[in-house]
């Protein structure tokens, strides 16, 4: 079988073997429901507490400020909808950006149908939120600012600290979707003035179907999923103990290796970017050149279409992703690439390659060679390309 | 997600390229996804399609349907070519995923556009051929369940 | 170590080893995001489709009517809130029962705060919904009837078919919380006129943190968790592939063994009930004597309190649960035991024992002997017991 | 969930039982959870508690705090016994989980009720002792986050 070069780590990651190892006993041995009285449930409860501590430490938060959810999407939905509900008497205005993940954007659209007003901030050509636009957007009835920590497509990291400061100067709650950033870049909720933060396990070599929402003490939001008294009565549902243990382990792992891992990723990422820009004509890099996720590279190749490119890369064992409309169920081209000003047909030919710690320079050389060949071939088939 | 036939036509597309001094050329764009297809026809004096080539800026399904469509119209009369609908192309490819049905319309419309061009150049009227839209808007929606 | 006799299978079950086995490859091998184009994602997608088919078959449903969620609570929240939202123009009245799980009841309370009217149907002394009360409760503006398939505490199975028929005669949607029933008793959504059905993996030897909502084709509910286009755009969030595979495997297993397993459970359950009622004075059985879940026995022992009983049983390696206020975070005694008419202090001394396929007659003999001893002891400490 | 000391007093409760012709008997019920505790005191002529027994219908924490409370008041004067608050009992037990704090109030109130009974029977007034409620209503709530 061909070697697999997995460069779609922003979509999801391989669950680390030691994470799976840590989870296993909680399926068949310590399977007790943590809400029960007997000792079997006590094992589960202890494991959950430990995971919560690990995560809280990673953020400079307090243990009881971490609430487990089923993933980033639930965390985002919860943060926005429950804040909107809890602070309705204060106001009905929420500020977010044009480049958020759909879990934020579609939730905002839902809120718009329910009487809330949303401002979608523009970004500059590098995908950085325009701070002056943020300042202008603030109104007395603004209850929440939600800006993602780092973008999932183009990798741009936002000036979160500055945004947090502005939010707090105005007495506005600040939520950040850190699904792509948690475990990749250092985050401190106090330093950055973050009131709520979403994260998802499978983006940092943890399991799928588990995530958390950090909620600063004092923020008055209630449940999004109503029912049993789990998670201090804020999130109902029998706890996904193996998932929580896995997320704890993944966090521990990501924090312990962060510096070394991301240093290496940055080096390789830049090597990839340099080679592609130099060796493939009519190509641009999307996102900020340096203030970007350590493992993210995103290119647009003119005259070609992303899905075809992905399929051809797949034939060589290379997994990537594209902002092309054709790869998604929605048929809309990436709203992120549109927001940084790309014309439709250029957004179409985009390719996101996101590294992990296992990727080597040789892998990237193989990728670049194949890219050159495939792009040549697709361009020769393209009615847009006249050479 | 694609059938073996689709993958085969995508990997080894038949009839890619251009025909110089073609009898008819049609270019259509898909408003749904922004993809573009150009079809070249070489039609002899008996109205038989002798050659057919294409260029496509589009997804795997677009490439495969272009390729299959050119195969299907080659050797056919103009009237027969009009029967090469997107359904016929899809069937020949053993089907397409629901979200990719619209891609096959590109091929059908590109043939029509090329035939229209041929008819205009030759000052004839082809029975049953309507002026092609520059953009394709229709296409099956998934049942009313999208977000 | 003492042998563990786990009799709290209504709270959660041990994940079956073959279920874990089935899940494992999807953590570290077929870890691709099912929404992607490349073949690694195709593996995940195929696995999800297979699980969906297995579950659809188990219910006599169509594959595309099964939507994966993070568990029973999310399914219940989704069914109720999204129906309320989608059918608001038709009416604002929902009918449910007094003995639903909190995932239903607390969601109904939330809906009451948002302009909906809820009728909570009473039950008889066996915990069976009063059909005449249901008929009386129906109004022109009734949009939904939600009645649980089987109760989680006392095990009583409801006349679901009759209720479904009444709902459909009146053109009202019918949802059932089948978290306790799915995999334990045969269910056919067409025969029972069920429009929506909630289930949760960890109740049938599947993993925690995964469940599904069956939604009949044509029911117009939208997303509860907004975001990506997963689950036919109705439930956002990267799919929990290992969880889904595990739920599929657990369903396959539960359906294949159902007859044999539950026949054995019913025999043992009845043996336990008979011995306890005969040998321990001042004891009653809660729930219907025969129309109850195969593995459920629920007793009230007068003059004693449930948590103390549970802790003492735990010391002997026996895990059970109680409707006692003292065991829950909420301090309210079980609303189910109240609804069947138990006085507060009797509800207090209740014990739920729920069997699984591994439990033997010898286990139950051990349980009964210990129960007799412990109850004697607690009664001798009780100010309510004067012998 | 319980400390070792709690488990010890739960498994081996001290002073379970009744005192015949006790100097004072107090029964209190906990409105929050419906639990009930009865405390018997044997007080000598010097106002020293010579013996103390209890009966409890309640959770593990209720049993353990009853047991610990009887241990703490034994040998104490009436005034000293008044200082055996629920906090003191909890500390002696190495703490209780937050949801179980109210249980420890049962023990404190039961002592007070028994002392009140003693005072009434002997027609005396005990400094600092208020008439006990038959039901205990207070008790720490978890911070305003419950559902
Ligand atoms: C009847 C019933 N409904 C809903 C639930 C909630 O399921 P989960 O805890 O998996 O979210 C449960 C179990 O806890 C239940 O027994
Ligand atoms: C920025 C961002 N937010 C939210 C999500 C949603 O997370 P999940 O799919 O785990 O629900 C994702 C990933 O899909 C993401 O990249
Ligand atoms: S042609 Fe655009 S998606 Fe297929
Ligand atoms: S005394 Fe009732 S919960 Fe402890």
mmCIF file of N, CA and C and ligand atoms in Angstrom, chain A residues 237-238, chain C residues 71-73 76 101 103 148 152 177 179-180 200 202-203, ligand 1:
data_model
loop_
_atom_site.group_PDB
_atom_site.id
_atom_site.type_symbol
_atom_site.label_atom_id
_atom_site.label_comp_id
_atom_site.label_asym_id
_atom_site.label_seq_id
_atom_site.Cartn_x
_atom_site.Cartn_y
_atom_site.Cartn_z
ATOM 1 N N UNK A 237 -26.894 15.038 30.455
ATOM 2 C CA UNK A 237 -26.488 13.876 29.666
ATOM 3 C C UNK A 237 -25.438 13.078 30.412
ATOM 4 N N UNK A 238 -25.606 11.758 30.421
ATOM 5 C CA UNK A 238 -24.611 10.901 31.057
ATOM 6 C C UNK A 238 -23.238 11.246 30.502
ATOM 7 N N UNK C 71 -26.306 11.704 22.503
ATOM 8 C CA UNK C 71 -26.932 10.889 23.544
ATOM 9 C C UNK C 71 -28.418 11.172 23.679
ATOM 10 N N UNK C 72 -29.004 10.510 24.649
ATOM 11 C CA UNK C 72 -30.442 10.614 24.855
ATOM 12 C C UNK C 72 -30.890 12.031 25.186
ATOM 13 N N UNK C 73 -30.125 12.716 26.000
ATOM 14 C CA UNK C 73 -30.536 14.058 26.418
ATOM 15 C C UNK C 73 -30.577 15.005 25.227
ATOM 16 N N UNK C 76 -33.610 14.192 23.083
ATOM 17 C CA UNK C 76 -34.854 14.689 23.681
ATOM 18 C C UNK C 76 -34.974 16.207 23.524
ATOM 19 N N UNK C 101 -38.260 11.375 31.850
ATOM 20 C CA UNK C 101 -36.899 11.693 32.302
ATOM 21 C C UNK C 101 -36.732 13.211 32.344
ATOM 22 N N UNK C 103 -34.593 14.958 31.035
ATOM 23 C CA UNK C 103 -34.234 15.518 29.727
ATOM 24 C C UNK C 103 -35.487 16.013 28.994
ATOM 25 N N UNK C 148 -42.705 8.619 27.022
ATOM 26 C CA UNK C 148 -41.571 7.700 27.020
ATOM 27 C C UNK C 148 -42.025 6.269 26.753
ATOM 28 N N UNK C 152 -37.494 4.825 33.156
ATOM 29 C CA UNK C 152 -36.160 4.459 33.607
ATOM 30 C C UNK C 152 -36.111 4.033 35.069
ATOM 31 N N UNK C 177 -39.429 8.874 23.999
ATOM 32 C CA UNK C 177 -38.094 8.710 24.569
ATOM 33 C C UNK C 177 -37.914 7.217 24.818
ATOM 34 N N UNK C 179 -35.033 5.686 25.283
ATOM 35 C CA UNK C 179 -33.669 5.469 25.776
ATOM 36 C C UNK C 179 -33.575 4.164 26.569
ATOM 37 N N UNK C 180 -34.618 3.847 27.335
ATOM 38 C CA UNK C 180 -34.582 2.619 28.128
ATOM 39 C C UNK C 180 -35.079 1.412 27.340
ATOM 40 N N UNK C 200 -30.039 6.147 23.273
ATOM 41 C CA UNK C 200 -28.700 6.480 23.775
ATOM 42 C C UNK C 200 -27.849 5.223 23.844
ATOM 43 N N UNK C 202 -25.150 4.124 25.457
ATOM 44 C CA UNK C 202 -24.569 3.469 26.642
ATOM 45 C C UNK C 202 -25.598 2.677 27.438
ATOM 46 N N UNK C 203 -26.864 2.720 27.020
ATOM 47 C CA UNK C 203 -27.870 1.928 27.721
ATOM 48 C C UNK C 203 -27.957 0.521 27.152
HETATM 49 C C1 LIG E 1 -35.587 7.593 29.815
HETATM 50 C C2 LIG E 1 -34.310 8.331 29.634
HETATM 51 N N1 LIG E 1 -34.263 9.414 28.833
HETATM 52 C C3 LIG E 1 -33.136 10.104 28.627
HETATM 53 C C4 LIG E 1 -31.956 9.756 29.237
HETATM 54 C C5 LIG E 1 -30.749 10.571 28.964
HETATM 55 O O1 LIG E 1 -29.783 9.861 28.242
HETATM 56 P P1 LIG E 1 -28.248 10.319 28.273
HETATM 57 O O2 LIG E 1 -27.857 10.372 29.702
HETATM 58 O O3 LIG E 1 -27.514 9.290 27.502
HETATM 59 O O4 LIG E 1 -28.184 11.682 27.663
HETATM 60 C C6 LIG E 1 -31.952 8.628 30.097
HETATM 61 C C7 LIG E 1 -30.754 8.159 30.823
HETATM 62 O O5 LIG E 1 -30.027 8.843 31.470
HETATM 63 C C8 LIG E 1 -33.149 7.909 30.300
HETATM 64 O O6 LIG E 1 -33.189 6.840 31.101
#
